[in-house]
Every structure is written in structure tokens, then in C-alpha cells.
mmCIF file of C-alpha atoms in Angstrom:
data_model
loop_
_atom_site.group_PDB
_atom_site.id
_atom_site.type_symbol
_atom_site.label_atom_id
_atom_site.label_comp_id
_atom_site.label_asym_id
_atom_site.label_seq_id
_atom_site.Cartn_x
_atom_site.Cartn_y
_atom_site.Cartn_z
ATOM 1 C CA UNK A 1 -87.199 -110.588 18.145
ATOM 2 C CA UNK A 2 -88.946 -111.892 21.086
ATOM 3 C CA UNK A 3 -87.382 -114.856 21.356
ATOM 4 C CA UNK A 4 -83.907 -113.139 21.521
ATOM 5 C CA UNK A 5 -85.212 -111.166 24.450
ATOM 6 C CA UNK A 6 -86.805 -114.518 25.950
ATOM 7 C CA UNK A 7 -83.165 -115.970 25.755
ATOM 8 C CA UNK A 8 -81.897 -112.480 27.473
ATOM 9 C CA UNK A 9 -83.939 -112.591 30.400
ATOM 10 C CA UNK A 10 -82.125 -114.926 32.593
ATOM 11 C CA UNK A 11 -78.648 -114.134 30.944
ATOM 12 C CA UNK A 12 -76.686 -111.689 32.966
ATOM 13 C CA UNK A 13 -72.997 -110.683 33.425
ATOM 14 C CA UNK A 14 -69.783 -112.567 34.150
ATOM 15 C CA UNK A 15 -69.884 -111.477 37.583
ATOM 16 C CA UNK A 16 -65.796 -110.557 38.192
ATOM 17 C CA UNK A 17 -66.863 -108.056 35.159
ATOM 18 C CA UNK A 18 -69.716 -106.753 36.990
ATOM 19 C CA UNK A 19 -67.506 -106.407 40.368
ATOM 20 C CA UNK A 20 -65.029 -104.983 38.167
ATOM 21 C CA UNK A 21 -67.068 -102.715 36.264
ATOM 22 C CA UNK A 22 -68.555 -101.645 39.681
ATOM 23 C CA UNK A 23 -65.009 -100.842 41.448
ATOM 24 C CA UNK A 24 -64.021 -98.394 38.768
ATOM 25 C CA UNK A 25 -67.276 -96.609 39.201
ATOM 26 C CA UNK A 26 -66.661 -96.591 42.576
ATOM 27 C CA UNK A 27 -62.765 -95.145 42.353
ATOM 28 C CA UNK A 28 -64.439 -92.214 40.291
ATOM 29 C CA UNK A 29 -66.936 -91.801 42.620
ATOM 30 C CA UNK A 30 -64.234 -91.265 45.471
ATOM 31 C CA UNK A 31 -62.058 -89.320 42.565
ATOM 32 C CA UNK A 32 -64.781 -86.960 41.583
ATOM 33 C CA UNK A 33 -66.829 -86.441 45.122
ATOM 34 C CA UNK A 34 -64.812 -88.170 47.743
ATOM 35 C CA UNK A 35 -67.800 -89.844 48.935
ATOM 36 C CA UNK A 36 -68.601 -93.899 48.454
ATOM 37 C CA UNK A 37 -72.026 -95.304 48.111
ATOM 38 C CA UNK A 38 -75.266 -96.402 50.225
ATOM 39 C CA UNK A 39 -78.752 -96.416 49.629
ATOM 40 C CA UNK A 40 -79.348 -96.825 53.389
ATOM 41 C CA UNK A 41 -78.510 -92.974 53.986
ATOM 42 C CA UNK A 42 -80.504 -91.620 50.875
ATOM 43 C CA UNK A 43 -83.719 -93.661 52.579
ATOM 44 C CA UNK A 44 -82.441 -91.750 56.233
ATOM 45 C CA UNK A 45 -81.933 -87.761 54.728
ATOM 46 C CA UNK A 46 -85.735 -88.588 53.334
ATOM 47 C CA UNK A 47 -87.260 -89.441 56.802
ATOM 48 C CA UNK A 48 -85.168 -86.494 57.996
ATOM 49 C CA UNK A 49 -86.759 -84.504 55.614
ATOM 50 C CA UNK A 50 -90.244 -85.739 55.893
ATOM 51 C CA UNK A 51 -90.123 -85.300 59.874
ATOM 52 C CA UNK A 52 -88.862 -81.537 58.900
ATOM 53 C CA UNK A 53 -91.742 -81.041 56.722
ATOM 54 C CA UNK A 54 -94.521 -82.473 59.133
ATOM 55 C CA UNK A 55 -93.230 -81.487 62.691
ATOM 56 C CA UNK A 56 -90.516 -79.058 62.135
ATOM 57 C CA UNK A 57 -90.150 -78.032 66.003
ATOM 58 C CA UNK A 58 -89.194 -81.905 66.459
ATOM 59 C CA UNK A 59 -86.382 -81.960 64.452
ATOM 60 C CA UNK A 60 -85.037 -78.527 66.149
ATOM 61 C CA UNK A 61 -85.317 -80.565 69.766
ATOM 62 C CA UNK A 62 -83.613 -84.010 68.398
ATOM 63 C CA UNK A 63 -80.142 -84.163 68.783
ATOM 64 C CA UNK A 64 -79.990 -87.017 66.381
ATOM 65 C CA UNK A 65 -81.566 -85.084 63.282
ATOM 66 C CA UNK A 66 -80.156 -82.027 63.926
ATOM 67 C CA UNK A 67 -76.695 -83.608 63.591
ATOM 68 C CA UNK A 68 -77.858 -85.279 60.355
ATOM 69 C CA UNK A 69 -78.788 -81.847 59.278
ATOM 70 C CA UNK A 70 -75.395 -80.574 60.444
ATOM 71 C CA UNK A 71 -73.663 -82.356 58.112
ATOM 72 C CA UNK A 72 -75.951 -81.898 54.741
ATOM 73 C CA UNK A 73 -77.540 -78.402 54.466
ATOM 74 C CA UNK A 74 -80.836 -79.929 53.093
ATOM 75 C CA UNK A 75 -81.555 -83.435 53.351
ATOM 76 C CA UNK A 76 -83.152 -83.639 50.115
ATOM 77 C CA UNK A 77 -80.056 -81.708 48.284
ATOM 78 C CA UNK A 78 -77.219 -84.766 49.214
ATOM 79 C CA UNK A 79 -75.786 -86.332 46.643
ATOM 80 C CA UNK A 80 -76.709 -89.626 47.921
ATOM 81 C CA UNK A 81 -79.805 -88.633 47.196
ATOM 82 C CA UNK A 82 -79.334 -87.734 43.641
ATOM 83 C CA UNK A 83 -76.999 -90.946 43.353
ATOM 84 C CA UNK A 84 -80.337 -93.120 44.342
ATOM 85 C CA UNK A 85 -82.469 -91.829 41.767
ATOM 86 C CA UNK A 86 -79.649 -92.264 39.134
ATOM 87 C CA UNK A 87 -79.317 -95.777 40.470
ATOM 88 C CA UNK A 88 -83.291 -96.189 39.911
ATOM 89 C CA UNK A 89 -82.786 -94.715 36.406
ATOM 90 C CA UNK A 90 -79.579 -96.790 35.530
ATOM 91 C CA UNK A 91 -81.179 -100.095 36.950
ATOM 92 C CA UNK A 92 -84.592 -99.037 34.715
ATOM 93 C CA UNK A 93 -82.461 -98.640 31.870
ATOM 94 C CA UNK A 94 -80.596 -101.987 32.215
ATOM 95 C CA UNK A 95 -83.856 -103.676 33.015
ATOM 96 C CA UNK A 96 -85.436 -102.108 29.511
ATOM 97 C CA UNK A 97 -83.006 -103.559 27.629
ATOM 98 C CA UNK A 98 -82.719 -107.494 29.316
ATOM 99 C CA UNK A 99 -86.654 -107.208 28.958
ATOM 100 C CA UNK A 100 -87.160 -107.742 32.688
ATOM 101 C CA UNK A 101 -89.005 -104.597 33.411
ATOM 102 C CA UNK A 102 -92.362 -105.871 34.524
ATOM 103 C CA UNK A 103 -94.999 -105.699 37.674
ATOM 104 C CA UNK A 104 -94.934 -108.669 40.189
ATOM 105 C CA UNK A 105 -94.328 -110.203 43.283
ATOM 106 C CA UNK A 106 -90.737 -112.016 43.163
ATOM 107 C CA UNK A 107 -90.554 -115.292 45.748
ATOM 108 C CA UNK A 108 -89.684 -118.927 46.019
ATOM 109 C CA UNK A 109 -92.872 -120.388 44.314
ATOM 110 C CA UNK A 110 -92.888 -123.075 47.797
ATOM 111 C CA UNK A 111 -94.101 -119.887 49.918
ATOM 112 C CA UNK A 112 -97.061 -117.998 50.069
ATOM 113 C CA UNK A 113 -97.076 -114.135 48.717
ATOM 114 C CA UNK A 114 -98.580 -113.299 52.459
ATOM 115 C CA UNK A 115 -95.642 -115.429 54.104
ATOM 116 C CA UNK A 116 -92.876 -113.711 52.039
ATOM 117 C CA UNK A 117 -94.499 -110.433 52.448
ATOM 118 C CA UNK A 118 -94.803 -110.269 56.066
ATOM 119 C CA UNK A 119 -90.542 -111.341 56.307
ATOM 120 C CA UNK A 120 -90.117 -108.343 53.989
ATOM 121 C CA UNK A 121 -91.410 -106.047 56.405
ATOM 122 C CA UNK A 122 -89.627 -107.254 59.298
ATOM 123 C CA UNK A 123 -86.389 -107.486 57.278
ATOM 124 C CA UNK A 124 -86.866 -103.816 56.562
ATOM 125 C CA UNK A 125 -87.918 -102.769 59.982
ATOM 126 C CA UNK A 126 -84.533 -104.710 61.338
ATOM 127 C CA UNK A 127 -82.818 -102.952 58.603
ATOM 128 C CA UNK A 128 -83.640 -99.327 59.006
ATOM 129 C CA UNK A 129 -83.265 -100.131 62.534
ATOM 130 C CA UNK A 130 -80.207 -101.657 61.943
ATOM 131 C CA UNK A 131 -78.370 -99.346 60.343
ATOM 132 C CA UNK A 132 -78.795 -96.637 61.907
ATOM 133 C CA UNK A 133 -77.228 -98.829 64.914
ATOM 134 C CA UNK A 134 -74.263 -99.310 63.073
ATOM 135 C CA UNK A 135 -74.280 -95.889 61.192
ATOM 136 C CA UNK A 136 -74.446 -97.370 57.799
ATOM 137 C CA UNK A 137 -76.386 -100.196 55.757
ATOM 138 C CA UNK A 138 -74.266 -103.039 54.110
ATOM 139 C CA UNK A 139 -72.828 -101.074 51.042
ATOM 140 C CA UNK A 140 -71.883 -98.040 52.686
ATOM 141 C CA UNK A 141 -70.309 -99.588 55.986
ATOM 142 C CA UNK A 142 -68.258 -102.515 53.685
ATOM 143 C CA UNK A 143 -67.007 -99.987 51.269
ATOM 144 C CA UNK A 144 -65.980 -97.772 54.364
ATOM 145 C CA UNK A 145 -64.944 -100.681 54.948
ATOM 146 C CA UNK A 146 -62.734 -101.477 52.005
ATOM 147 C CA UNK A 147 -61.974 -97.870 51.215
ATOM 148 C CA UNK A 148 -60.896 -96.224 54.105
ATOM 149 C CA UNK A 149 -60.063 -99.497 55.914
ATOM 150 C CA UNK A 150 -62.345 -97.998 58.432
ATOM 151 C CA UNK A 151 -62.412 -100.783 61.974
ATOM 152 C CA UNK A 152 -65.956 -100.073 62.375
ATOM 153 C CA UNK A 153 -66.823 -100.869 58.167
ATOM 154 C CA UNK A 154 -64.889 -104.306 58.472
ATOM 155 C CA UNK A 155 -66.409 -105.360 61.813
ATOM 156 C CA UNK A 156 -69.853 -104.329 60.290
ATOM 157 C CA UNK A 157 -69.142 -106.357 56.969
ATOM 158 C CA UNK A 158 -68.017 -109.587 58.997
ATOM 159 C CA UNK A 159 -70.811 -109.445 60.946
ATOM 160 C CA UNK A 160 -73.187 -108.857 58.990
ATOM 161 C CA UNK A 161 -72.153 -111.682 56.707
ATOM 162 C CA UNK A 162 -71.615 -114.220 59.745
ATOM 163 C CA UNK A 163 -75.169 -113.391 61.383
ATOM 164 C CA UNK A 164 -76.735 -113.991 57.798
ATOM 165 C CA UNK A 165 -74.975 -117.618 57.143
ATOM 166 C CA UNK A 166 -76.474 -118.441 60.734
ATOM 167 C CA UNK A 167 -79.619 -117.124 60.047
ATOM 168 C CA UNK A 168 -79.756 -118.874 56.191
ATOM 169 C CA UNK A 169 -80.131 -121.986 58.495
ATOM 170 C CA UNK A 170 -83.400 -120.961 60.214
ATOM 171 C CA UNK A 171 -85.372 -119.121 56.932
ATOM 172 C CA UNK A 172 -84.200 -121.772 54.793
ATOM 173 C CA UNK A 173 -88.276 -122.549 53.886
ATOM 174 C CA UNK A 174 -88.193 -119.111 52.398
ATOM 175 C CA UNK A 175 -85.952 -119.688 49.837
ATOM 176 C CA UNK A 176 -84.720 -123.696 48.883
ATOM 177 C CA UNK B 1 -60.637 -85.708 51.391
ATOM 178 C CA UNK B 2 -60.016 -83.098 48.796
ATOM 179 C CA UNK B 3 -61.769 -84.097 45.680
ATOM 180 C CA UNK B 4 -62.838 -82.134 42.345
ATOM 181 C CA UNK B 5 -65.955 -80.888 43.991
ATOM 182 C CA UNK B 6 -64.648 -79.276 47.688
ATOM 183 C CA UNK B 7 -61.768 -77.956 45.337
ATOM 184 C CA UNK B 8 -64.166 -76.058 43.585
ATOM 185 C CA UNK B 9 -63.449 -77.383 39.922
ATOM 186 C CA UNK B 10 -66.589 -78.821 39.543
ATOM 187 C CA UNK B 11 -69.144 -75.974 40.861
ATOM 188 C CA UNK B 12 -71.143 -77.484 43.299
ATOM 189 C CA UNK B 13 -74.530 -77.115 41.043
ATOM 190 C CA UNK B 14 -72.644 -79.511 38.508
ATOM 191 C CA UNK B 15 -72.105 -81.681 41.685
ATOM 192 C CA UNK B 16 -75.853 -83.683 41.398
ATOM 193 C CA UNK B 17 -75.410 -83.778 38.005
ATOM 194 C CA UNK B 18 -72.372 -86.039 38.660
ATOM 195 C CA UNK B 19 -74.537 -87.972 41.366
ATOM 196 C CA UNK B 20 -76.945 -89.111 38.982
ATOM 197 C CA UNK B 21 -74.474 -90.002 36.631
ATOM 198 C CA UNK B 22 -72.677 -91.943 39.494
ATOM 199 C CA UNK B 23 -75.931 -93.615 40.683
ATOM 200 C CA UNK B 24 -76.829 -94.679 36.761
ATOM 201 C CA UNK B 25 -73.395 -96.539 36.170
ATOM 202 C CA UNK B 26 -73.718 -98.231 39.425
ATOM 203 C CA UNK B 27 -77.382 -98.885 39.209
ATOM 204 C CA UNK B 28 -76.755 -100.438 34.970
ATOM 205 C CA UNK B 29 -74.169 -102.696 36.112
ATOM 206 C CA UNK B 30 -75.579 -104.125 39.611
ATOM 207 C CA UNK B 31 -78.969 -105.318 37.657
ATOM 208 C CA UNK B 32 -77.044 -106.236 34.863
ATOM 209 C CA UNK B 33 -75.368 -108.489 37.414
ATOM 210 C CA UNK B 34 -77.924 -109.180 38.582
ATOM 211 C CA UNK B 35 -78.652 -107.944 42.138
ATOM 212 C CA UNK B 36 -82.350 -106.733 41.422
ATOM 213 C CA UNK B 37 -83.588 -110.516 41.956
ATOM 214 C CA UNK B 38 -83.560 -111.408 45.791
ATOM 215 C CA UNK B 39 -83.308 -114.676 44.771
ATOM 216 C CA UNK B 40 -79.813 -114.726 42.938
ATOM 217 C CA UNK B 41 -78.436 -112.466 45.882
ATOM 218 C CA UNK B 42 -80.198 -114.995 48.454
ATOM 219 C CA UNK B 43 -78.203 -117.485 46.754
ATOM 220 C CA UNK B 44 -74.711 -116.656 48.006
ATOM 221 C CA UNK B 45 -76.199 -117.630 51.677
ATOM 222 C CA UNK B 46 -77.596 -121.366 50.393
ATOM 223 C CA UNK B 47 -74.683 -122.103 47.875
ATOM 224 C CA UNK B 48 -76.609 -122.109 44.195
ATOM 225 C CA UNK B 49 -75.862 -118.872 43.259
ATOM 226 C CA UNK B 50 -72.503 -117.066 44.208
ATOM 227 C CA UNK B 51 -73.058 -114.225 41.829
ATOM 228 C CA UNK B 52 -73.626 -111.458 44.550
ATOM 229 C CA UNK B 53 -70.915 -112.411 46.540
ATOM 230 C CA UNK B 54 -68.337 -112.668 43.547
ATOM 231 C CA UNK B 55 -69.311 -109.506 42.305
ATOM 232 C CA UNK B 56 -69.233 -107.423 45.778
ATOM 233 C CA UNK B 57 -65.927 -108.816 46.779
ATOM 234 C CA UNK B 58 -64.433 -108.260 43.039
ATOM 235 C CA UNK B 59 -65.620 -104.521 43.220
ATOM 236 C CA UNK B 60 -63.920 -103.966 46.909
ATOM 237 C CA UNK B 61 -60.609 -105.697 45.834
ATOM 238 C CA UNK B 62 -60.689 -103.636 42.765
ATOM 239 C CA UNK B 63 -61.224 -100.218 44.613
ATOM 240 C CA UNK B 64 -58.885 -100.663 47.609
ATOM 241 C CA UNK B 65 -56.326 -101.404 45.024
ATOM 242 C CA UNK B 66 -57.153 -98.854 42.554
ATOM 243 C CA UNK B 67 -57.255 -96.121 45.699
ATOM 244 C CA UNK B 68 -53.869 -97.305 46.788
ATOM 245 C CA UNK B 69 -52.855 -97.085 43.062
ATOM 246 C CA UNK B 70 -54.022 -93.516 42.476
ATOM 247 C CA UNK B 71 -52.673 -92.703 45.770
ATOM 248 C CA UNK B 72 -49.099 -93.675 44.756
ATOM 249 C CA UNK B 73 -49.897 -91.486 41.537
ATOM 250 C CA UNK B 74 -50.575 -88.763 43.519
ATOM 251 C CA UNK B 75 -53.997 -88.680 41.708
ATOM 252 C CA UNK B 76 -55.717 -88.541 45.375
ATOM 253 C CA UNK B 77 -54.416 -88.336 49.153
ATOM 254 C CA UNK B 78 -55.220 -91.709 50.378
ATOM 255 C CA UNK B 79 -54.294 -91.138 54.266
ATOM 256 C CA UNK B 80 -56.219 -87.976 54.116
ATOM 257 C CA UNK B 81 -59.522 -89.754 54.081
ATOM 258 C CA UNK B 82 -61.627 -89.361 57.158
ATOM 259 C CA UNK B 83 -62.096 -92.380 59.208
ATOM 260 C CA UNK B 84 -65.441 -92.890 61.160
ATOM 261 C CA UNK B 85 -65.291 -93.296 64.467
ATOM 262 C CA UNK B 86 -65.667 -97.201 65.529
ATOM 263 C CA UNK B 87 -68.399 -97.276 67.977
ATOM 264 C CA UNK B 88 -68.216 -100.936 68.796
ATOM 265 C CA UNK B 89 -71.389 -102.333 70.709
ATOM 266 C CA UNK B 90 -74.346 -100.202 68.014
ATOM 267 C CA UNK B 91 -72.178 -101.591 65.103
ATOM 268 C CA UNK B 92 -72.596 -104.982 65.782
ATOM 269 C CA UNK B 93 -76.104 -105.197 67.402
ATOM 270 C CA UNK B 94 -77.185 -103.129 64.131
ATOM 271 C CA UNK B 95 -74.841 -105.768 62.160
ATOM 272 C CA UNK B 96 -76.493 -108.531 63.507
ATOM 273 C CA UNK B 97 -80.272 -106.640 62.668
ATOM 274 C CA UNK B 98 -79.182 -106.162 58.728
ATOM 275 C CA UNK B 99 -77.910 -109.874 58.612
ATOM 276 C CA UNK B 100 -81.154 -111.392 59.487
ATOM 277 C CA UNK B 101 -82.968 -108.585 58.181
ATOM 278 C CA UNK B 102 -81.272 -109.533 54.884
ATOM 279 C CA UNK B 103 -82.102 -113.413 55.080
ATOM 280 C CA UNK B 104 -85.618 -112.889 56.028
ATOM 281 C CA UNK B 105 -86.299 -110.342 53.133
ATOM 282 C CA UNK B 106 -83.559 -111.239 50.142
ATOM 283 C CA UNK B 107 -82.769 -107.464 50.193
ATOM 284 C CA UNK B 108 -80.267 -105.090 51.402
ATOM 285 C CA UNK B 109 -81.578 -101.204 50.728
ATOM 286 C CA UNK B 110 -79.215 -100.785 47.501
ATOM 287 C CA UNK B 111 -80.608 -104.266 45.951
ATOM 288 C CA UNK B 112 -84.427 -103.412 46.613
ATOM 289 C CA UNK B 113 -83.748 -99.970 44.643
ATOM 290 C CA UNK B 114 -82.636 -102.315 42.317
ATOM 291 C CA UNK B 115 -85.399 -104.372 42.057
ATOM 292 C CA UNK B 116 -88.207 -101.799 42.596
ATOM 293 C CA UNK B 117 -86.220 -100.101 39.278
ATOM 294 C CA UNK B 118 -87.887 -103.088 37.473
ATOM 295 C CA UNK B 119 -91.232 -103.168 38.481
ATOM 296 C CA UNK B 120 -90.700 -105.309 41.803
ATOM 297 C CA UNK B 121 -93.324 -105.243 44.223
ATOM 298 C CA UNK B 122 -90.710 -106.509 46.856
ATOM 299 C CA UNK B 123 -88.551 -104.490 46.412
ATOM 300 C CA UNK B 124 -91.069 -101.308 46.957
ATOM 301 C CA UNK B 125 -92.516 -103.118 49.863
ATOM 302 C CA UNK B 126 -88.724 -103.540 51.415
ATOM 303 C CA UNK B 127 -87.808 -99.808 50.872
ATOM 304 C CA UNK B 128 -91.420 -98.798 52.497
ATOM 305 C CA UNK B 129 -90.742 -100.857 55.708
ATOM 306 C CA UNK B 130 -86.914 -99.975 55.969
ATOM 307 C CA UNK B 131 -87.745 -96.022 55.878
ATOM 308 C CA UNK B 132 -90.332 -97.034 58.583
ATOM 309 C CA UNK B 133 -87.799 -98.880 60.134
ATOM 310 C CA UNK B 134 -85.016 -95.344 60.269
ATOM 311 C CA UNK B 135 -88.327 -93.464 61.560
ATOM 312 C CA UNK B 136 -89.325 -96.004 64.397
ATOM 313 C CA UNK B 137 -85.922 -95.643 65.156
ATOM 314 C CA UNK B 138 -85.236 -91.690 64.638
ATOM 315 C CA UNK B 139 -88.788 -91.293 67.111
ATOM 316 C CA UNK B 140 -87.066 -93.895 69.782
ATOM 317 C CA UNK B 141 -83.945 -91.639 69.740
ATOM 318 C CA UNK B 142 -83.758 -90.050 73.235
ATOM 319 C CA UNK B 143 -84.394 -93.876 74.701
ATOM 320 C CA UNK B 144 -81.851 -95.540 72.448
ATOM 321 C CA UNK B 145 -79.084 -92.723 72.414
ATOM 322 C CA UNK B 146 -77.322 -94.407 75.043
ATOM 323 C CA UNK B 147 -76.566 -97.450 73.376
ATOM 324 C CA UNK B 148 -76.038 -95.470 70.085
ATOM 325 C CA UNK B 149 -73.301 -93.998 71.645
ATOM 326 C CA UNK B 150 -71.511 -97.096 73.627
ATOM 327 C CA UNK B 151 -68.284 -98.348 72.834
ATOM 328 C CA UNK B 152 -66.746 -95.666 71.100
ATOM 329 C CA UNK B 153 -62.641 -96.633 70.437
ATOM 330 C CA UNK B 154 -62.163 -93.520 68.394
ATOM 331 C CA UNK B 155 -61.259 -93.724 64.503
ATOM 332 C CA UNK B 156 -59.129 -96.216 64.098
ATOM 333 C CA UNK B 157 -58.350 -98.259 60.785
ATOM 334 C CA UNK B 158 -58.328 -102.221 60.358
ATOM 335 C CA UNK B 159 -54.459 -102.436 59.618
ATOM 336 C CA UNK B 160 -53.697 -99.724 62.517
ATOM 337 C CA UNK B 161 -55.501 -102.743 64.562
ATOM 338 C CA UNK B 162 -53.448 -105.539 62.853
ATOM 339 C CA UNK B 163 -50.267 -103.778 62.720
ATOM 340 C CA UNK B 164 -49.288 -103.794 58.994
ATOM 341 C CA UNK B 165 -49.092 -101.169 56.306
ATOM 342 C CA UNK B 166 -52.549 -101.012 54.121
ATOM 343 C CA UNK B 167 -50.208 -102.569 51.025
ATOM 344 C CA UNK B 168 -50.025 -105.389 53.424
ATOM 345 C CA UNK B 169 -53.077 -104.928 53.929
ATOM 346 C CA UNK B 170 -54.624 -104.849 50.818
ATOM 347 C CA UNK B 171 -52.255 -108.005 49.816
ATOM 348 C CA UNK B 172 -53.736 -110.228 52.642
ATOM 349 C CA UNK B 173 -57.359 -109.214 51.542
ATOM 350 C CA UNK B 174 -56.974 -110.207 48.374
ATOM 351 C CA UNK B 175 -55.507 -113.629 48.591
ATOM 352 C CA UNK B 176 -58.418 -114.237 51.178
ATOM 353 C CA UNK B 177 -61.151 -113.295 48.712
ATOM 354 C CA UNK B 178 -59.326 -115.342 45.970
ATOM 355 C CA UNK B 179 -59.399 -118.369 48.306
ATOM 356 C CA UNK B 180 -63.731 -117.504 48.744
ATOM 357 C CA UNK B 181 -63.995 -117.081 44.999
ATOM 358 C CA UNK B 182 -62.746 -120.411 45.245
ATOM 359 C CA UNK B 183 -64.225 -121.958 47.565
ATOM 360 C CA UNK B 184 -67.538 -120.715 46.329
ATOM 361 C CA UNK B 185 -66.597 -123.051 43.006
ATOM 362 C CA UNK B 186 -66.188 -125.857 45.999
ATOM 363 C CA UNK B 187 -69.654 -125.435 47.371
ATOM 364 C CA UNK B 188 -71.382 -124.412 44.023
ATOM 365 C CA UNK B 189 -70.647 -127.869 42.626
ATOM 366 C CA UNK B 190 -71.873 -130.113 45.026
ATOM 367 C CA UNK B 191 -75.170 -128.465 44.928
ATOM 368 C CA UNK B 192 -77.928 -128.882 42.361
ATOM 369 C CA UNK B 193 -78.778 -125.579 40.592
ATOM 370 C CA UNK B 194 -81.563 -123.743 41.702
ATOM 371 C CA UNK B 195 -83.983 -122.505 38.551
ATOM 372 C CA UNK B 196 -85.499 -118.582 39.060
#
């Protein structure tokens, strides 16, 4: 038995399957809510929220949270929200049953934890940052991209992609 | 767009319900994928590991097709959609902060849900500093509002821009990300695989 999860561990699917898979959730998605998908916002509508909680006159006085509370009535009520946790529960779920559900540190055994710790947290920072700048994080601005053939999704997508071949170059220690 | 929910056939307490469901599919399939290691989806930008890149640009083709299928259905209204406004100078200056952002840390915000799903201390570590990163930002708002707001051409679409119909469109896209998936094949040859 635990060899057969041993052997499962590393295994996972044919990716044009996955993609696949993934596009047909997404054209229900669209079907069902008319929305797409991106974790990026469900991480923004719970800052909103937490600045709401702690300094509630702030939010009132901010023209940038008060039109993200314009468009959802309660941050913590969007559906990206819910989506997130149901992406947390579906990823649990697949991890479970590959048997690769466990507690550690994941990096290129060359580099220290410290070193790959500390580029974490400046890759997030320049991510929340980010995309907020360009009004979505990679998922939701490419499939805004791909969906509604949006200018500002594809020009996010390209560059996004471009800027990260150029930087592969310079963080190469980090990861081969 | 009109959809089952802002038609009213689904009641919008069912409407979270669906979310979660949504979120579950999509979360099952990306780390069965495998998108909750940052080193498979790290791989696409060093050429031992195309995986993340095959399976993103197989899941766009496959929606922008299947939209402009169930639009010629009449399942959905495909040129009702609302198009974002292009603001041109914050997209790319934030573009450019999630590409190295995503080389330096191996994550993008959907993968470290992914990964923190599975017991990843990386992953919780990237979602902590990215939420920092939207409230550093949300605090600096008055100062950076300005720039937030440069550039703006209005909502236009990618094959208004190019001139063709989005069949057209959708035809071009697809050829090009047949010619990656193959040239990923190309590049994933000449280099020696990478074990993680």
C-alpha cells in the first residue's frame, strides 16, 4: 500500500488533460456566474475587510476601498472568496489522495531555507503590489485576457511572461 | 453578462455554494497537475519542466473556444461581456512587479493556495507577504493614485486593436500556442531533467 502511494507522489497529470480539464471548469464558471478566476482579488476583498474591521473611518475616506466596496456589498461575501477556500479544499483533497499532504519548506536543495525565504517575501510584496497596479494577478488578468479578449489582460499576460524569462536569467541560483 | 445567478435562477444564497464547488474543481485539477510545487511551475522559465505552461495555455485555448462555441449556441451572449478598461502605464509596471515577483518566489497567488493546501510552508509564507504587499499598497493609495490612474485608452479588446473578428482571433491564438507547445518539446530535450 505504501509503496503504491510512494510511486504516486511524483506522478501527476498529462498536462493538455489538466489544461483541458481546467478550461471546462472555467466555461461553467463563466456559464453559471459570469465571473472568471483569481486568487489575487480574494487575498485584496480580505485586506479590505480587515482595514474595515480595524479602522473603519479609513476605509469611508479612501477612494480606493470604497470603490472595492462599491462593487461587492461585503468583502468577505464575494464569490471569489468562497471560490478560494473551495480551491484550498479541492487542492487538500487532491493532495490526500497523491499522498503529498505534508509540513515543509519546498526549495532547490543548492539554497539556503533563509535565502529562499527572504525572495518569497519580496516576490509577494512585488506581487500584491503588483497587481493591484495592473488590477489583477496573473490568472485573473490572462483569463480576462483570453475570455473577454480584454487589451489590458493580453498586455498584462505578455508582460508578465517576458519580464519573468528576463528575470529567470538573474535568480537562476535559486532554482538550477 | 447575464448568467444563471443575475437572472435569478440560481438564488443568490445558492450562489457560494456554487463558488466552492467552482474553487474545488479548479483547485483538484491544478495540484493534480501539478501547480502546488514552485518548482515544476519554476520550470517552464529554465526549460525542464513545461508542465505549467502547457497546462495554462491548453485551459485558455480551450475556454476562448468553448465561449465562442456556446456563444454561437446561443448558450451565453459573448459580446455582452464587460471589458475592463485598459489603463496602460499601471498594467505594465504592475506586470513587470508579478514577473519578477514570480521568479524570485516560484509562486503566483493561485499556485501558493495551492501549495499551502498541502502543507507548504512557502506557500503560506507567499500568501502572508502578498496580502502585506495589497495593504502596503492600499495605505500608499492617495500617493500612488496618480499613476494608478495613467494611461487609460478606454475598454477596448485585443482583436478591436488588431482589426480581425475574435474567430480570427481565436484561430491565430491557437496556432501560436500549438507552435509553443512545440517548441517547449524543442527546448525540453536538449536539457537534462531536473529531479524534485
Amino acid at each position: 500500500m505504501n509503496l503504491f502511494f510512494e510511486e504516486k507522489k511524483h506522478v501527476y497529470w498529462n498536462p493538455y488533460f489538466g489544461g483541458f480539464l481546467l478550461g471546462i471548469i472555467i466555461l461553467s464558471a463563466v456559464y453559471i456566474s459570469g465571473r472568471s478566476i483569481g486568487a489575487g482579488d480574494a487575498m485584496k476583498d480580505s485586506v479590505i475587510a480587515g482595514i474595515d474591521m480595524v479602522a473603519p473611518h479609513y476605509t469611508e475616506n479612501s477612494n480606493f476601498i470604497s470603490d472595492q466596496k462599491e462593487a461587492e456589498k461585503s468583502p468577505l461575501n464575494s464569490w471569489i472568496v468562497f471560490q478560494v477556500l473551495g480551491v484550498f479544499a479541492g487542492a487538500f483533497l487532491s493532495g490526500i489522495l497523491n499522498n503529498r499532504v505534508k509540513v515543509r519548506l519546498q526549495k532547490f536543495p543548492k539554497i539556503s531555507s533563509k535565502t529562499r525565504i527572504t525572495w518569497i517575501i519580496i516576490g509577494g510584496l512585488l506581487f500584491g503590489i503588483g497587481s493591484q497596479f495592473a488590477r489583477g494577478c496573473i490568472s485573473s488578468s490572462t483569463f480576462s485576457g483570453f475570455v473577454v479578449l480584454s487589451l489590458g489582460g493580453v498586455i498584462s499576460m505578455v508582460t508578465v511572461f517576458v519580464t519573468a524569462i528576463i528575470a529567470a536569467y538573474f535568480f537562476r541560483k535559486l532554482w538550477v | 453578462m447575464e448568467s444563471f445567478i443575475s437572472t435569478g435562477l440560481i438564488s443568490s444564497e445558492w450562489s457560494s455554494v456554487f463558488a466552492v464547488g467552482i474553487g474545488g474543481a479548479i483547485g483538484f485539477v491544478l495540484e493534480s497537475s501539478g501547480f502546488s510545487s514552485s518548482r515544476k511551475v519554476a520550470g517552464s522559465f529554465y526549460g525542464y519542466d513545461f508542465t505549467s505552461l502547457r497546462v495554462f495555455l491548453m485551459a485558455g485555448i480551450t475556454s476562448l473556444i468553448g465561449l465562442l462555441y456556446m456563444d454561437f449556441f446561443g448558450w451565453i451572449d459573448f459580446f455582452s461581456f464587460n471589458i475592463p478598461d485598459t489603463y496602460i502605464w499601471p498594467t505594465i509596471l504592475g506586470s513587470v512587479f508579478m514577473g519578477v515577483g514570480f521568479v524570485a518566489s516560484g509562486f503566483c497567488p493561485g499556485t501558493s493556495i495551492l501549495s499551502a493546501a498541502i502543507g507548504k510552508l512557502d506557500g503560506w509564507i507567499f500568501i502572508g507577504s502578498t496580502i502585506v504587499g495589497i495593504l502596503v499598497f492600499t495605505l500608499l493609495f492617495p500617493l500612488l493614485e496618480p499613476l494608478y490612474n495613467a494611461g487609460n485608452l478606454g475598454a477596448l479588446t485585443i482583436n478591436d486593436v488588431l482589426g480581425v473578428s475574435p474567430y480570427v482571433y481565436a484561430f491565430i491564438v491557437t496556432l501560436i500556442v500549438i507552435a509553443l507547445f512545440y517548441l517547449a518539446t524543442l527546448i525540453r530535450r536538449r536539457k537534462t531533467s531536473v529531479k524534485y
